[in-house]
Tab-separated table of C-alpha atoms in Angstrom:
chain	number	residue	atom	x	y	z
A	20	UNK	CA	24.032	18.286	-57.368
A	21	UNK	CA	21.322	15.734	-58.119
A	22	UNK	CA	19.422	14.388	-55.128
A	23	UNK	CA	16.718	12.096	-56.530
A	24	UNK	CA	17.121	11.982	-60.292
A	25	UNK	CA	20.237	10.430	-61.818
A	26	UNK	CA	22.976	12.998	-62.380
A	27	UNK	CA	22.951	12.432	-66.148
A	28	UNK	CA	19.184	12.970	-66.321
A	29	UNK	CA	19.416	16.051	-64.119
A	30	UNK	CA	22.087	17.470	-66.421
A	31	UNK	CA	19.992	16.747	-69.492
A	32	UNK	CA	16.993	18.481	-67.933
A	33	UNK	CA	19.111	21.494	-67.013
A	34	UNK	CA	20.463	21.776	-70.562
A	35	UNK	CA	16.920	21.679	-71.917
A	36	UNK	CA	15.600	24.348	-69.572
A	37	UNK	CA	16.001	28.078	-70.187
A	38	UNK	CA	19.365	29.076	-68.743
A	39	UNK	CA	19.447	31.433	-65.751
A	40	UNK	CA	20.244	35.080	-66.339
A	41	UNK	CA	23.850	36.196	-65.714
A	42	UNK	CA	23.148	37.612	-62.242
A	43	UNK	CA	21.675	34.313	-61.033
A	44	UNK	CA	24.579	32.419	-62.572
A	45	UNK	CA	27.001	34.700	-60.720
A	46	UNK	CA	25.093	34.207	-57.479
A	47	UNK	CA	25.251	30.442	-57.912
A	48	UNK	CA	29.020	30.581	-58.447
A	49	UNK	CA	29.584	32.745	-55.370
A	50	UNK	CA	27.388	30.486	-53.279
A	51	UNK	CA	29.312	27.395	-54.351
A	52	UNK	CA	32.628	29.105	-53.662
A	53	UNK	CA	31.882	30.697	-50.294
A	54	UNK	CA	29.108	28.821	-48.479
A	55	UNK	CA	29.685	25.786	-46.281
A	56	UNK	CA	26.514	24.074	-47.566
A	57	UNK	CA	26.219	25.127	-51.236
A	58	UNK	CA	23.895	22.184	-51.948
A	59	UNK	CA	21.184	24.310	-50.315
A	60	UNK	CA	21.159	26.476	-53.443
A	61	UNK	CA	17.859	26.204	-55.300
A	62	UNK	CA	19.601	25.931	-58.664
A	63	UNK	CA	18.507	26.466	-62.267
A	64	UNK	CA	15.845	23.764	-62.640
A	65	UNK	CA	13.961	24.443	-59.433
A	66	UNK	CA	14.506	28.173	-59.877
A	67	UNK	CA	12.753	28.073	-63.258
A	68	UNK	CA	10.066	25.826	-61.776
A	69	UNK	CA	9.327	28.387	-59.048
A	70	UNK	CA	9.353	31.247	-61.548
A	71	UNK	CA	6.837	29.449	-63.764
A	72	UNK	CA	4.745	28.548	-60.714
A	73	UNK	CA	4.459	32.236	-59.841
A	74	UNK	CA	3.655	33.098	-63.457
A	75	UNK	CA	1.050	30.347	-63.914
A	76	UNK	CA	-0.687	31.018	-60.606
A	77	UNK	CA	-0.778	34.774	-61.064
A	78	UNK	CA	0.675	35.212	-57.582
A	79	UNK	CA	1.164	38.780	-56.373
A	80	UNK	CA	2.093	38.139	-52.740
A	81	UNK	CA	4.766	35.529	-51.997
A	82	UNK	CA	6.172	34.346	-48.684
A	83	UNK	CA	9.487	32.511	-48.664
A	84	UNK	CA	10.650	30.772	-45.493
A	85	UNK	CA	14.386	30.264	-45.896
A	86	UNK	CA	16.208	32.808	-48.072
A	87	UNK	CA	19.696	31.253	-48.143
A	88	UNK	CA	21.632	33.369	-50.675
A	89	UNK	CA	18.568	34.613	-52.532
A	90	UNK	CA	18.454	32.489	-55.688
A	91	UNK	CA	14.873	31.315	-55.238
A	92	UNK	CA	13.573	34.760	-54.228
A	93	UNK	CA	15.121	36.334	-57.324
A	94	UNK	CA	13.721	33.538	-59.501
A	95	UNK	CA	10.198	34.118	-58.198
A	96	UNK	CA	10.493	37.911	-58.298
A	97	UNK	CA	11.176	37.771	-62.027
A	98	UNK	CA	7.625	36.503	-62.607
A	99	UNK	CA	5.866	38.923	-60.274
A	100	UNK	CA	4.063	42.001	-61.586
A	101	UNK	CA	5.681	45.333	-60.760
A	102	UNK	CA	3.424	45.778	-57.743
A	103	UNK	CA	4.059	42.203	-56.553
A	104	UNK	CA	5.921	41.480	-53.344
A	105	UNK	CA	8.020	38.766	-51.781
A	106	UNK	CA	8.674	38.613	-48.048
A	107	UNK	CA	11.667	36.315	-47.576
A	108	UNK	CA	12.712	35.110	-44.122
A	109	UNK	CA	16.057	33.907	-42.820
A	110	UNK	CA	17.849	33.699	-39.494
A	111	UNK	CA	21.461	33.647	-40.701
A	112	UNK	CA	23.125	37.080	-41.160
A	113	UNK	CA	25.773	35.682	-43.525
A	114	UNK	CA	23.068	34.392	-45.865
A	115	UNK	CA	21.142	37.646	-45.640
A	116	UNK	CA	24.199	39.747	-46.524
A	117	UNK	CA	24.825	37.842	-49.733
A	118	UNK	CA	21.145	37.748	-50.679
A	119	UNK	CA	20.576	41.460	-50.106
A	120	UNK	CA	23.661	42.347	-52.140
A	121	UNK	CA	22.210	40.504	-55.134
A	122	UNK	CA	18.696	41.860	-54.534
A	123	UNK	CA	20.178	45.365	-54.711
A	124	UNK	CA	21.723	44.577	-58.105
A	125	UNK	CA	18.637	42.982	-59.629
A	126	UNK	CA	15.963	44.858	-61.605
A	127	UNK	CA	13.474	42.786	-59.584
A	128	UNK	CA	15.062	43.438	-56.195
A	129	UNK	CA	12.625	46.181	-55.213
A	130	UNK	CA	9.874	43.537	-55.062
A	131	UNK	CA	11.738	41.632	-52.324
A	132	UNK	CA	11.830	42.453	-48.602
A	133	UNK	CA	14.242	40.387	-46.516
A	134	UNK	CA	13.369	39.785	-42.851
A	135	UNK	CA	16.108	38.578	-40.498
A	136	UNK	CA	14.931	36.652	-37.443
A	137	UNK	CA	12.929	33.576	-36.343
A	138	UNK	CA	10.425	32.718	-39.070
A	139	UNK	CA	7.422	32.016	-36.856
A	140	UNK	CA	7.775	35.388	-35.165
A	141	UNK	CA	8.090	37.189	-38.494
A	142	UNK	CA	5.086	35.385	-40.005
A	143	UNK	CA	3.022	36.561	-37.052
A	144	UNK	CA	3.974	40.171	-37.766
A	145	UNK	CA	3.134	40.066	-41.469
A	146	UNK	CA	-0.370	41.080	-42.499
A	147	UNK	CA	-2.702	39.683	-45.117
A	148	UNK	CA	-2.864	36.537	-47.227
A	149	UNK	CA	-0.282	34.842	-49.402
A	150	UNK	CA	-0.745	33.614	-52.963
A	151	UNK	CA	2.339	31.382	-52.782
A	152	UNK	CA	4.394	30.169	-49.847
A	153	UNK	CA	7.757	28.489	-50.441
A	154	UNK	CA	9.079	26.600	-47.405
A	155	UNK	CA	12.783	25.764	-47.568
A	156	UNK	CA	14.241	26.208	-44.095
A	157	UNK	CA	15.121	24.116	-41.023
A	158	UNK	CA	13.419	20.759	-41.369
A	159	UNK	CA	12.520	20.530	-37.686
A	160	UNK	CA	10.359	23.618	-38.144
A	161	UNK	CA	8.482	22.436	-41.234
A	162	UNK	CA	5.332	21.345	-39.412
A	163	UNK	CA	5.067	24.634	-37.526
A	164	UNK	CA	5.565	26.617	-40.734
A	165	UNK	CA	2.918	24.544	-42.524
A	166	UNK	CA	0.363	25.157	-39.790
A	167	UNK	CA	1.228	28.860	-39.582
A	168	UNK	CA	0.764	29.570	-43.285
A	169	UNK	CA	-2.077	27.213	-44.256
A	170	UNK	CA	-4.826	29.478	-42.876
A	171	UNK	CA	-3.091	32.491	-44.459
A	172	UNK	CA	-3.409	31.265	-48.058
A	173	UNK	CA	-5.496	33.284	-50.485
A	174	UNK	CA	-8.435	31.600	-52.219
A	175	UNK	CA	-6.215	30.042	-54.928
A	176	UNK	CA	-3.033	30.101	-52.891
A	177	UNK	CA	-0.372	27.399	-52.964
A	178	UNK	CA	2.285	26.087	-50.602
A	179	UNK	CA	5.463	24.587	-52.044
A	180	UNK	CA	7.576	22.646	-49.552
A	181	UNK	CA	11.138	21.828	-50.579
A	182	UNK	CA	13.289	18.772	-49.737
A	183	UNK	CA	10.329	16.522	-48.975
A	184	UNK	CA	12.127	13.454	-50.365
A	185	UNK	CA	15.382	14.355	-48.567
A	186	UNK	CA	17.749	12.365	-50.776
A	187	UNK	CA	15.342	9.385	-50.449
A	188	UNK	CA	16.130	9.107	-46.734
A	189	UNK	CA	12.402	9.506	-45.978
A	190	UNK	CA	12.000	5.885	-47.097
A	191	UNK	CA	13.853	4.786	-43.963
A	192	UNK	CA	14.179	7.705	-41.534
A	193	UNK	CA	17.206	7.359	-39.269
A	194	UNK	CA	17.735	10.875	-37.883
A	195	UNK	CA	15.578	13.592	-36.386
A	196	UNK	CA	15.454	15.853	-39.452
A	197	UNK	CA	14.426	12.970	-41.681
A	198	UNK	CA	11.807	11.786	-39.208
A	199	UNK	CA	10.328	15.296	-39.091
A	200	UNK	CA	10.081	15.476	-42.881
A	201	UNK	CA	8.616	11.985	-43.138
A	202	UNK	CA	6.054	12.810	-40.457
A	203	UNK	CA	5.001	15.959	-42.291
A	204	UNK	CA	4.737	14.033	-45.561
A	205	UNK	CA	2.388	11.559	-43.871
A	206	UNK	CA	0.427	14.382	-42.281
A	207	UNK	CA	-0.067	16.274	-45.545
A	208	UNK	CA	-1.045	13.106	-47.415
A	209	UNK	CA	-3.814	12.463	-44.885
A	210	UNK	CA	-4.822	16.077	-44.257
A	211	UNK	CA	-8.467	16.520	-45.281
A	212	UNK	CA	-7.968	20.292	-45.379
A	213	UNK	CA	-5.751	20.137	-48.459
A	214	UNK	CA	-5.010	18.633	-51.867
A	215	UNK	CA	-1.328	17.827	-52.413
A	216	UNK	CA	1.081	16.330	-54.934
A	217	UNK	CA	4.680	15.338	-54.218
A	218	UNK	CA	7.036	15.906	-57.150
A	219	UNK	CA	10.477	14.437	-57.779
A	220	UNK	CA	11.944	17.837	-58.665
A	221	UNK	CA	15.496	18.115	-57.338
A	222	UNK	CA	15.162	16.873	-53.717
A	223	UNK	CA	11.383	16.599	-53.710
A	224	UNK	CA	8.844	19.437	-53.830
A	225	UNK	CA	5.332	19.050	-52.435
A	226	UNK	CA	2.624	21.373	-53.793
A	227	UNK	CA	-0.400	21.994	-51.596
A	228	UNK	CA	-3.667	23.880	-51.893
A	229	UNK	CA	-6.579	24.173	-49.501
A	230	UNK	CA	-9.786	22.366	-50.358
């Protein structure tokens, strides 16, 4: 599903990106067939983008807020060194069951630890700094997640926030979720603690580093 870019352009970009491996393709098919909101799936373009982001940044410690069925965690894990680690957080047992099943089948699954429970509580229990944080969870919680992880970034750490264009609804926010995203977008743009760029990848991805 294309959110910002025209469907034909999105399809062209997907065809000209390296195809996902068979396990990810299978996961995508199961997600589409069994989940009530399959559009939440990261998908092949953003999955490759996240994988290359991990590779280019040299990240070894990744925090993901919002596992869904595990596509993005598996994409990022593929680029981690063998001693790298992803902590992925979700609150929905049905999502976690599917994700863990695919983690167990993946050669990269041992790098991933899935935590079930409220994200803010879990973040508080995790130790150390993060080289990359991917936020893709409940939109009402985005601001709290941003504030919780910003001081936990490593020296060259990055935050990637998903859905920051929200199907272009941020241009004229009419509901609470959209207003929360739009408010965070404004906050990040004016935040003197960070440098940020908002990309029109899929449904909008904002990349952030500390100054």
